[in-house]
Amino acid sequence: MAAISLRKVEETAPALVSLYKTAGVSLQKHGLDGLRAAVYLVVDYSGSMKPYYKDGSVQALADRVLGLSAHLDDDGTVPVVFFSTDVDAETEIALADHQGRIERIVAGLGHMGKTSYHLAMDAVIDHYLDSGSREPALVVFQTDGGPINKLAAERYLCKAARLPLFWQFIGFGDARSKQFDYLRKLDELSVPDKRVVDNAGFFHAGAEPRKVSDAELYDRIVGEFPKWLVAARAEGIIPPGA
């Protein structure tokens, strides 16, 4: 059973009903129906991301993540971290107030900087630990390029492998760009030499991410999550009963 019912979504966020239904199909397909998990969204706010804010791609991703989260978490909100050179904002998106939410947040932010993954990762880790949650968490981490500090990003991912956090990286931009070579490398870091479990996935949504179908996007977001859940439970990373 979903954490938030279809009726509740119809009442609070009718524009997300289709996304909610499609997300439910994907979760069921991957054996995740009835799972409870926290969901986070991390969004790149570097200068090269400007076109994706302007054309609605970031808002579309936020809406899709909300549609997924409604099945996994019953509070109707998703914590969001905006990052560039530093962490630009730590806020949330909600079912009841999702339309135009990204534009309203960005209107209050400053200069769009460079790309620094590890500070955003640190913010998610802190939020999760402060929440006191025992449930696993799915972190949807969107970016359009590699980080300015590659070693720091790798170090944080490896340290986070001992926490019940799975990082699903999504690339926006030209698939031929070498900017994504690092993310592919990060996804393939050895286990257990560098991290106790494989706690990350990566897929490329292309230069026009809004054109990726909802069904495909959800399948890609949750595709590696079940395998990680099994490994994390086997290592005791996810507490019994969570």
Backbone as a ProteinNet text record, in pm:
[ID]
protein_1_A
[PRIMARY]
MAAISLRKVEETAPALVSLYKTAGVSLQKHGLDGLRAAVYLVVDYSGSMKPYYKDGSVQALADRVLGLSAHLDDDGTVPVVFFSTDVDAETEIALADHQGRIERIVAGLGHMGKTSYHLAMDAVIDHYLDSGSREPALVVFQTDGGPINKLAAERYLCKAARLPLFWQFIGFGDARSKQFDYLRKLDELSVPDKRVVDNAGFFHAGAEPRKVSDAELYDRIVGEFPKWLVAARAEGIIPPGA
[TERTIARY]
84.1	0	87.7	47.2	123.4	115.3	218.8	221.7	111.5	86.6	-20	-117.4	-244.6	-344.9	-368	-422.2	-458	-557	-654.1	-753.4	-686.3	-588.6	-518.5	-442	-378.9	-307.1	-405.3	-519.9	-622.8	-669.6	-675.3	-722.4	-616.5	-491.5	-386.4	-303.7	-287.9	-202.6	-259.2	-376.8	-440.7	-353.9	-265.5	-179.1	-75.2	-56	45.4	-13.5	-143.9	-208.5	-148.6	-127.2	-70	69.7	151.3	286.2	280.1	191.6	174.5	140.4	48.4	7.8	123.8	195.8	308.1	419	445.7	546.8	507.8	378.7	331.3	354.9	335.9	360.5	507.9	594.7	738.6	782.4	733.2	768.8	724.1	604.5	553.5	638.7	675.1	757.3	891.3	946.8	1078	1069.5	950.7	935.3	941.3	907.1	917.1	781.4	676.2	542.4	530.3	485.4	469.4	592.9	706.2	828.7	811.9	870.7	876.3	1020.4	1038.5	1172.5	1162.4	1263	1272.9	1320.1	1278.5	1321	1377.1	1494.5	1558.8	1577.6	1581.4	1615.5	1730.9	1836	1950.3	1958	1964.2	1956.3	2075.9	2135.6	2250	2204.2	2272.3	2241.4	2363.3	2447.1	2563.7	2519.3	2606.9	2571.6	2522.9	2580.6	2541.8	2402.5	2342.4	2208.2	2097.1	2133	2031.5	1923.9	1960.8	1856.5	1756	1801.6	1712.7	1615.8	1651.3	1555.4	1455.7	1506.9	1422.7	1318.2	1355.6	1259.7	1171	1185.3	1098	1145.8	1265.9	1316.1	1335.4	1382.3	1405.3	1271.6	1175.1	1042.4	980.4	995.9	940.1	1001	1132.5	1197.1	1143.1	1126.9	1074.2	934.7	850.6	715.7	720.1	808.9	820.3	868.6	963.2	1013.2	903.3	821.3	708	609.9	583.3	492.7	543.6	675.5	736.9	734.3	771	779.8	646.1	536	403.8	376.7	445.3	431.1	518.8	627.6	729.5	727	681	688.5	555.5	504.5	368.3	357	467.1	455	426.2	425.8	389.1	491.2	611.5	717.2	846.8	931	1063.4	1166.6	1264.5	1373	1453	1489.3	1563	1687.6	1798.3	1923.7	1961.5	1980	2031.9	2179.7	2262.6	2406.3	2473.9	2582.4	2674.5	2814.3	2882.2	3012	2994.4	2885.7	2847.4	2705.3	2649.2	2507.8	2430	2345.6	2271.8	2141.3	2080.2	1954.4	1926.8	1870.3	1814	1668.5	1578	1436.8	1356.7	1232.3	1152.5	1049.7	1000.9	887.8	776.3	652.9	539.6	429	353	240.9	145.3	116.5	13.5	57.6	185.7	236.8	342.7	323.8	432	439.6	327.3	326.7	406.2	507	590.9	685.2	696.6	776.2	924.9	978.3	1121.5	1151.2	1066.8	1087.2	1085.8	996.1	989.1	1114.2	1165.5	1287.7	1405.3	1421.7	1536.3	1534.2	1414.7	1403.8	1471.5	1484.9	1548.6	1694.5	1749.4	1888.9	1979.3	2105.2	2201.2	2266.5	2392.6	2471.7	2483.7	2470.3	2488.4	2638.2	2689	2833.1	2882.2	2983.3	3040.5	2972.7	3036.7	2970.3	3049.3	2995	3064.3	2972.6	2985.8	2896.2	2902.4	3025.4	3041.3	2971.7	2959.3	2889.7	2739.5	2684.3	2543.8	2523.1	2616.7	2608.2	2613.4	2701.4	2714	2582.8	2516.7	2389.8	2282.6	2278.7	2181.4	2211.2	2337.2	2376.6	2336.4	2365.2	2329.7	2178.9	2103.5	1957.7	1904.6	1957.3	1910.8	1942.9	2064.9	2104.4	2023.8	2000.6	1924.7	1777.5	1726.3	1585.1	1555.8	1660.7	1642.3	1573.5	1559.8	1492	1570.3	1496.8	1558.6	1532.6	1452.8	1417.1	1526.6	1537.3	1632.9	1592.4	1686.8	1659.3	1709.5	1630.2	1665	1693.7	1817.3	1858.5	1868.9	1780.6	1785.1	1873.6	1988.8	2093.6	2113.4	2063.8	2069.8	2187.7	2257.3	2368	2387.9	2454.6	2484.7	2634.1	2710.2	2854	2927.6	3056.9	3140	3171.8	3214.8	3241.9	3378.6	3392.6	3521.4	3621.7	3571.1	3658.5	3618.8	3683	3646.9	3681.3	3796.1	3837.7	3741.3	3694	3600.5	3469.1	3418.8	3293.3	3306.7	3419.6	3442	3451.9	3520.9	3536.9	3401.9	3318.8	3187	3099.1	3105.4	3024.5	3067.6	3196.6	3248.1	3212.1	3222.2	3184.2	3034.5	2955.4	2810.3	2763.2	2851	2811.1	2773.7	2816.3	2781.5	2651.1	2587.3	2457.9	2349.4	2223.4	2115.6	2069.3	2165.8	2138.1	2182.4	2092	2128.4	2123.1	2230.6	2245.1	2219.1	2109.6	2080.2	2109.2	2224.7	2266	2196.1	2152.3	2086.9	2160.6	2207	2278.5	2188.4	2192.6	2127	2235.1	2213.6	2310.1	2348.5	2440.6	2487.3	2551.4	2497.7	2548.3	2693.2	2738.5	2876.5	2976.8	2926.3	3015.3	3101.2	3228.2	3318.3	3291.4	3202.7	3164.5	3107.2	3049.6	2983.2	3073	3195.6	3288.7	3311.9	3319.5	3343.8	3226.2	3104	2986.8	2981	3019.7	3024.1	3129.3	3241.5	3346.9	3298.9	3227.9	3176.9	3078.1	2995.5	2897.1	2964.2	3086.6	3152.3	3265.4	3273.4	3377.3	3370.2	3484.7	3489.7	3429.3	3371.2	3315.7	3385.6	3438.1	3437	3566	3653.7	3781.1	3762.8	3665.2	3645.9	3517.8	3417.2	3291.3	3229.4	3162.1	3114.1	3003.7	2921.6	2820.7	2817.5	2761.1	2741.1	2621.3	2647.8	2543	2508.1	2537.1	2510.2	2472.7	2392.4	2359.6	2370.9	2379.3	2385.4	2313.2	2234.1	2183.9	2176.7	2182.7	2185.9	2048.4	1991	1857.7	1861.7	1982.8	1995.5	1985.4	1997.9	1996.7	1855.8	1755.1	1615.6	1546.6	1579.5	1531.4	1380.1	1309.7	1163.1	1104.5	1183	1133.9	1147.1	1220.2	1226	1088.8	1029.6	894.8	894.4	779.9	767.7	800.3	750.8	773.5	921.9	993.5	1136.6	1212.9	1176.8	1247.1	1232.9	1112	1091.6	1165.5	1163.4	1236.7	1386.3	1439.1	1581.5	1613.3	1523.1	1547	1549	1456.6	1446.4	1509.7	1565.5	1614.7	1720.2	1814.5	1922.5	1893	1783.6	1749	1726	1653.7	1629.3	1757	1851.5	1977.6	2053.5	2052.6	2118.3	2048.5	1916	1842.2	1884.9	1898.6	1940.6	2080.8	2173.5	2311.6	2321.6	2248.1	2254.6	2195.4	2090.3	2033.1	2129	2193.9	2288.4	2406.6	2445.7	2558.4	2514.4	2384.8	2335.8	2328.6	2339.5	2334.1	2191.2	2095.7	1953.6	1912.2	1860.2	1823.5	1713.9	1709.4	1604.4	1467.2	1376.4	1241.1	1218.7	1327.3	1312.4	1289.7
-119.7	0	124.8	224.4	348.6	425.5	503.1	583.3	688.5	748	846.2	792.2	793.3	732.7	814.8	748.4	816.9	929.6	902.9	1006.2	1131.5	1111.8	1225.9	1303.8	1234.4	1302.4	1378.7	1318.4	1385.9	1515	1512.3	1629.4	1738.1	1697.4	1795.7	1835.4	1745.1	1773.6	1704.4	1746.3	1676.4	1669.6	1768	1767.9	1656.6	1596	1491	1349.8	1337.9	1206.1	1109.1	1155	1067.5	1020.9	1112.5	1076.4	975.9	999.8	910.1	768.4	758.4	626.5	558	633.9	576.5	532.3	611.9	574.4	445.7	429.5	307.9	184	196.4	83.5	44.5	143.6	117.2	52.6	102.9	45.3	-99.8	-126.5	-263.8	-355.1	-304.8	-381.3	-421.6	-334.1	-358.8	-417.4	-464.4	-530.6	-437.2	-309.8	-209.8	-162.4	-226.2	-187.3	-202.8	-99.6	-104.3	-64.5	-42.5	-1.4	138.2	159.5	293	342.5	460.6	517.2	669.1	736.6	880.8	908.7	1020.3	1060.2	1201.3	1220.2	1351	1388.9	1519.1	1570.6	1668.7	1647.8	1738.4	1794.9	1928.7	1993.4	2083.8	2069.4	2149.6	2293	2390.4	2531	2603.6	2528.7	2591.3	2669.7	2758.9	2848.1	2779.7	2663.6	2593.4	2532.3	2532.9	2477.9	2575.8	2700.1	2803.9	2762.3	2700.9	2662.4	2561.2	2475.4	2372	2426.5	2538.7	2608.5	2684.4	2745.9	2828.7	2746.8	2625.8	2547.3	2455.6	2459.6	2381.4	2240.8	2205.6	2070	2038.5	2136.7	2113.8	2100.3	2186.5	2174	2039.1	1994.4	1865.9	1751.4	1758.7	1655.4	1659	1778.1	1791	1730.4	1756.3	1699.4	1547.2	1495.5	1350.6	1286.8	1352.4	1300.7	1304.7	1408	1413.8	1300.2	1271.6	1162.1	1028.1	1010.7	888.6	886.6	998.5	1006.4	976.4	1011.9	989	841.5	754.1	609.5	562.3	633.4	584.8	653.2	777.4	858.6	929.8	928.9	977	1124	1200.3	1340	1437.8	1388.2	1473.1	1577.8	1568.1	1665.1	1592.6	1660.1	1609.2	1716.3	1686.8	1782.9	1803.4	1928.8	1962.5	2043.5	2006.4	2081.5	2136.3	2267.3	2331.4	2358.6	2323	2340	2395.1	2466.9	2505.1	2500	2613.8	2613.3	2576.6	2626.1	2594.6	2540	2516.8	2483.2	2614.4	2626.5	2751.2	2757.6	2643.1	2641.5	2500.6	2491.7	2367.9	2397.6	2337.8	2368	2241.5	2255.4	2137.1	2170.8	2067.5	2078.3	1992.7	2030.3	1961	1938.6	1833.2	1803.6	1921.7	1982.5	2086.1	2219.1	2232.8	2362.7	2344	2244	2207.6	2294.2	2346.9	2417.5	2548.1	2559.6	2678.7	2691.4	2585.2	2592.3	2616.6	2549.5	2565.6	2709.7	2768.3	2907.3	3000.9	2975	3060.9	3047.1	2925.7	2905.5	2976.6	2953	3008	3161.2	3219.2	3365.5	3426.2	3347.5	3397	3360.1	3293.1	3251.6	3353.8	3343.6	3438.1	3387.8	3422.2	3389.6	3239.1	3195	3053.4	3026.3	2936	2914.7	2796.2	2727	2608.6	2483.5	2368.2	2242.9	2169	2161.2	2097.8	1995.1	1868.7	1763.2	1744.9	1742.2	1689.5	1774.7	1904.5	1988.7	1956.7	1930.2	1890.3	1753.6	1663	1530.3	1541	1629.6	1650.7	1704.2	1793.6	1849.3	1741.6	1651.5	1541.1	1449.2	1414.3	1326	1386.8	1515.3	1582.8	1582.4	1612.1	1615.2	1477.9	1374.4	1238.6	1200.5	1224.9	1190	1270.3	1398.1	1482.4	1440.4	1379.9	1340.3	1224	1146.2	1030.3	913.3	919.6	813.4	682.9	572.1	440.1	378.1	445.6	391.9	424.1	343.4	374.7	502.9	561.5	685.1	674.6	727.9	736	882.2	910.7	1047.7	1063.5	1143.4	1172.4	1295.4	1274.9	1378.5	1417.9	1536.3	1582.4	1676.4	1660.3	1749.8	1751.4	1856.2	1859.3	1850.7	1808.6	1794.6	1740	1717.7	1664.4	1770.3	1727.5	1821.3	1887.2	2003.6	2071.5	1999.8	1924	1847.8	1699.7	1628.2	1487.9	1399.3	1422.9	1339.1	1353.3	1474.9	1497.3	1425.2	1429.6	1361.9	1210.8	1156.3	1012.1	975.8	1058.6	1031.7	1033	1128.6	1136.4	1017.9	976.7	862.7	736.4	719.2	600.8	603.5	720.7	732.3	708	758.9	745.6	602.8	517.5	378.6	303.1	353.2	288.4	342.1	433.7	487.5	434.9	430.5	378.8	479.4	527.9	626.2	570.8	571.7	532	655.3	679.1	799.3	765.6	815.8	794.6	923.7	924.2	1041.4	1044	1164.6	1185.1	1295.6	1267.9	1367.8	1437.6	1570.4	1652.3	1702.8	1690.7	1746.2	1647.5	1687.9	1608.5	1478.5	1366.3	1236	1213.5	1285.7	1267.2	1348.5	1433.3	1518.5	1436	1469.6	1400.2	1440.2	1539	1580.3	1463	1366.4	1256.1	1134	1141	1030.4	1007.8	1117.5	1103.8	1035.8	1071.3	1009.3	859.7	823.4	679.8	609.3	674.9	619.2	609	712.3	713.9	599.6	575.6	467.9	331.6	320.5	189.8	170.7	255.9	238.7	99	39.4	-100.9	-124.6	-242.8	-292.9	-426.1	-449.3	-361.9	-281.3	-277.2	-207.8	-61.6	4.5	147.1	176.6	94	114.8	-20	-26.8	-155	-213.7	-128.3	-172.6	-72.8	-114.9	-25.6	62.8	188.6	278.7	389.3	366.6	470.9	412.2	487.5	456.4	582.9	568.9	684.8	653.4	750.1	740.6	879.9	882.8	1007.9	1035.8	1152.4	1187.6	1268.4	1298.4	1366.4	1517.1	1578.9	1724.5	1782	1696.7	1739.1	1643.4	1654.6	1556.3	1547.1	1652.6	1646.9	1548.2	1515.4	1422.5	1275.4	1249.4	1113.3	1081.6	971.6	940.1	920	944.9	925.4	781.5	687.2	545.9	511.9	560.7	532.6	599.5	723.7	794.1	721.1	679.1	608.3	474.8	404.9	278.1	299.7	408.4	435.2	482.6	560.2	609.6	495.6	399.8	293.8	162.3	156.9	30.6	-39.1	37.6	-22.2	-23.2	40	51.9	-83.8	-177.3	-306.8	-384.2	-381.9	-453.8	-394.5	-260.3	-195	-229.9	-233.3	-267.3	-404.1	-500.7	-635.3	-631.9	-563.6	-557	-480.9	-369.9	-288.8	-363.3	-439.1	-519.2	-630.4	-690.7	-799.6	-749.2	-622.5	-564.7	-498.5	-500.4	-437	-285.7	-230.8	-85.8	-35.9	-113.5	-84.3	-167.5	-104.1	-177	-280.1	-389.1	-488.7	-425.3	-460.5	-408.2	-278.2	-216	-89.5	-117
0	0	0	-79.9	-88.5	42.9	71.1	193.5	192.8	76	58.7	-45.1	-13.8	-101.3	-227.5	-329.6	-454.1	-425.8	-339.2	-307.9	-250.8	-161.5	-101.6	-207.7	-301	-408.8	-496.6	-524.8	-604.8	-537.3	-406.2	-331	-319	-296.5	-267.7	-389.7	-485.6	-602	-726.3	-773.5	-886.2	-1011.4	-1030.3	-1149.1	-1145.4	-1027.4	-1013.4	-1014.9	-1035.1	-1029.1	-1130.3	-1253.1	-1356	-1317.5	-1264.7	-1220.5	-1105.7	-1013.6	-899	-945.6	-1039.5	-1091.1	-1163.9	-1245.7	-1320.4	-1225.7	-1123.7	-1024.6	-954	-924.8	-858.5	-941.9	-1072.3	-1162.9	-1160.3	-1164.4	-1163.7	-1032.4	-920.7	-791	-781.5	-829.3	-825.1	-913.2	-1030.7	-1124.6	-1062.6	-978.7	-918.3	-777.8	-740.1	-611	-492.4	-513.7	-407.7	-357.4	-400	-356.9	-205.2	-138.2	6.8	85.5	17.4	86.2	146.4	263.4	321.8	316.5	261.9	247.1	240.6	293.1	275.3	132.9	77.5	-56.7	-49.7	-109.1	-116.1	-263.2	-289	-421.3	-406	-484.8	-488.3	-629.8	-641.6	-772.3	-795.8	-912.6	-955.3	-984.8	-923.3	-947.1	-1006	-1076.3	-1140.2	-1264.5	-1311.2	-1419.8	-1546.3	-1578	-1701.1	-1693.4	-1573.3	-1556	-1593.5	-1622.2	-1645.7	-1746.7	-1861.4	-1957.7	-1901.9	-1811	-1756.5	-1652	-1591.5	-1506.1	-1592.8	-1698.6	-1785	-1859.4	-1906.6	-1986	-1901.7	-1768.8	-1682.4	-1652.4	-1696.6	-1674.7	-1526.5	-1449.5	-1307.1	-1234	-1268.5	-1208.2	-1242.3	-1368	-1409	-1328.5	-1303.7	-1222.8	-1080.1	-1025.3	-889.7	-879.1	-978.3	-978.1	-984.7	-1066.4	-1079.2	-948.6	-883.5	-755.9	-649.6	-650.2	-557.5	-583	-709.6	-743.4	-692.9	-696.7	-645	-492.9	-433.1	-287.3	-219.9	-283.4	-223.4	-198.1	-270.6	-247.4	-131.8	-107	-13.7	122.2	126.8	249.5	269.6	392.7	416.3	454.2	451.1	494.4	380.5	256	142.2	104.6	160.3	128.4	93.5	18.1	-17.9	15.7	102.8	127.2	-1.3	-28	-150.4	-115.2	-176.5	-162.9	-299.7	-308	-427.9	-403.9	-500.5	-479.9	-604.3	-581.5	-689	-628.1	-615.8	-548.5	-401.1	-342	-205	-205.8	-88.9	-79.1	-87.8	-188.4	-211.4	-133.8	-110	-33.9	14.7	133.5	186.4	219.2	145.1	159.8	133.3	90	58.4	-48.1	-113.5	-204.1	-145.8	-174.2	-113.1	-214.9	-194.8	-283	-292	-178.3	-172.6	-234.4	-266.3	-312.1	-419.8	-505	-596.5	-721.2	-766.4	-894.7	-886.9	-972.2	-975	-856.6	-777.1	-654.8	-684.4	-785.8	-817.3	-855.9	-937.7	-979	-858.6	-763.5	-645.2	-558.3	-546.7	-468.6	-535.2	-664.3	-737.6	-737.9	-734.9	-733.9	-611.9	-506.5	-385.5	-371.4	-471.2	-464.8	-532.8	-504.2	-559.6	-687	-702.4	-821	-841	-965.8	-999	-1011.4	-928.8	-922.1	-1001.5	-945.4	-1008.9	-952.4	-960.8	-924.7	-818	-697.4	-585.5	-518.4	-558.8	-508.5	-357.9	-303.3	-167.7	-61.9	-85.4	10.7	13	-104.3	-111.8	-47	-69.4	-8.4	143.6	192.5	336.5	394.4	321.7	368.2	378	280.8	285.2	402.8	419.9	530	664.2	681.6	807.2	829.3	724.4	737.2	776.1	710.7	740	885.2	927.2	1063.9	1166.4	1139	1231.1	1238.7	1131.3	1128.2	1222.6	1255	1341.4	1272.6	1141.8	1067.2	1072.1	1073.1	1065	927.7	848.8	717.8	615.3	510.9	404.3	332.3	260.5	187.9	44.3	-46.9	-188.1	-219.4	-261.7	-291.9	-443.3	-501.2	-644.3	-661.8	-723.9	-730.5	-876.5	-912.6	-1051.1	-1071.5	-1184	-1217.9	-1369.1	-1419.4	-1563.2	-1588.8	-1486.5	-1509.5	-1389.6	-1406.8	-1300	-1195.5	-1076.2	-967.4	-979	-914.3	-914.7	-823.7	-727.5	-637.5	-644.1	-733.5	-757	-637.5	-576.3	-463.6	-345.7	-321.5	-210.4	-236.3	-359.6	-392.5	-372.9	-418.6	-400.9	-252.9	-177.6	-34.5	38.4	5	69.5	31.4	-95	-136.7	-62.2	-46.5	22.5	171.1	234.4	375	392.9	299.7	308.7	284.7	233.5	206.1	332.3	447	573.8	632.8	560.3	601.6	507.4	553.6	467.8	363.1	282.7	177.7	42.6	-54.5	-190.4	-279	-353.2	-435.3	-581.7	-636.8	-778.1	-854	-923	-999	-1134.7	-1174.5	-1303.7	-1377	-1498	-1576.7	-1676.7	-1677.2	-1779.7	-1872.8	-2005.5	-2099.6	-2208.1	-2290.8	-2404.7	-2355.4	-2401.1	-2357.3	-2398.9	-2500.2	-2548.8	-2466.9	-2379.4	-2300.9	-2205.6	-2198	-2105.6	-1961.2	-1941.4	-1806.6	-1726.5	-1798.1	-1728.5	-1708	-1758.3	-1736.2	-1587.1	-1513	-1369.2	-1299.7	-1337.3	-1274.6	-1304.4	-1425.4	-1457.3	-1371.6	-1350.1	-1265.1	-1120.3	-1073.6	-937.2	-916.4	-1016.3	-1010	-998.8	-1053.1	-1062.5	-960.7	-858.9	-757.3	-697.5	-675.5	-634.7	-496.1	-482.6	-355.3	-327.1	-207.8	-89.5	-71.3	-170.2	-153.1	-112.7	-174.9	-147.3	-69.8	-85.7	-14.1	17.8	130.2	180.3	92	31	-65.3	-180.8	-292.4	-406.1	-372.9	-339.3	-291.1	-390.3	-519.4	-617.9	-753	-825.1	-962.8	-1045.3	-1176.4	-1264.9	-1395.2	-1440.8	-1577.4	-1638.2	-1769	-1841.6	-1899.8	-1866	-1914.5	-2043.4	-2093.2	-2221.2	-2213.3	-2328.9	-2338	-2325	-2342.2	-2326.3	-2228	-2100.3	-2002.4	-1988.6	-2024	-2015	-2115	-2218.5	-2320.4	-2278.1	-2170.6	-2117.4	-2058	-2098.6	-2050.7	-1900	-1838.8	-1694.8	-1656.1	-1734.9	-1703.5	-1707.3	-1810.4	-1820	-1707.1	-1677.6	-1571.3	-1438.4	-1404.7	-1278.7	-1276.6	-1388	-1393.8	-1370.8	-1425.1	-1408.8	-1266.6	-1207.1	-1071.4	-970.1	-984.5	-882.8	-926.6	-1046.6	-1100.8	-1017.5	-958.4	-879.6	-729.4	-691.3	-549.5	-482.1	-546.2	-480.4	-450	-542.8	-521.6	-403.4	-395	-281.6	-150.7	-149	-27.3	25.8	-63.4	-23.4	36.9	-32.3	15.3	146.8	158.9	280.5	399.7	377.9	486.7	529	430.2	460.1	543.9	522.4	596.6	725.7	754.3	875.8	868.2	747.2	728.7	749.7	702.3	727.4	849.5	954.7	1075.5	1048.3	1124.2	1109.5	1126.3	1037.6	1045.4	972.4	925.1	852.3	704.4
[MASK]
++++++++++++++++++++++++++++++++++++++++++++++++++++++++++++++++++++++++++++++++++++++++++++++++++++++++++++++++++++++++++++++++++++++++++++++++++++++++++++++++++++++++++++++++++++++++++++++++++++++++++++++++++++++++++++++++++++++++++++++++++

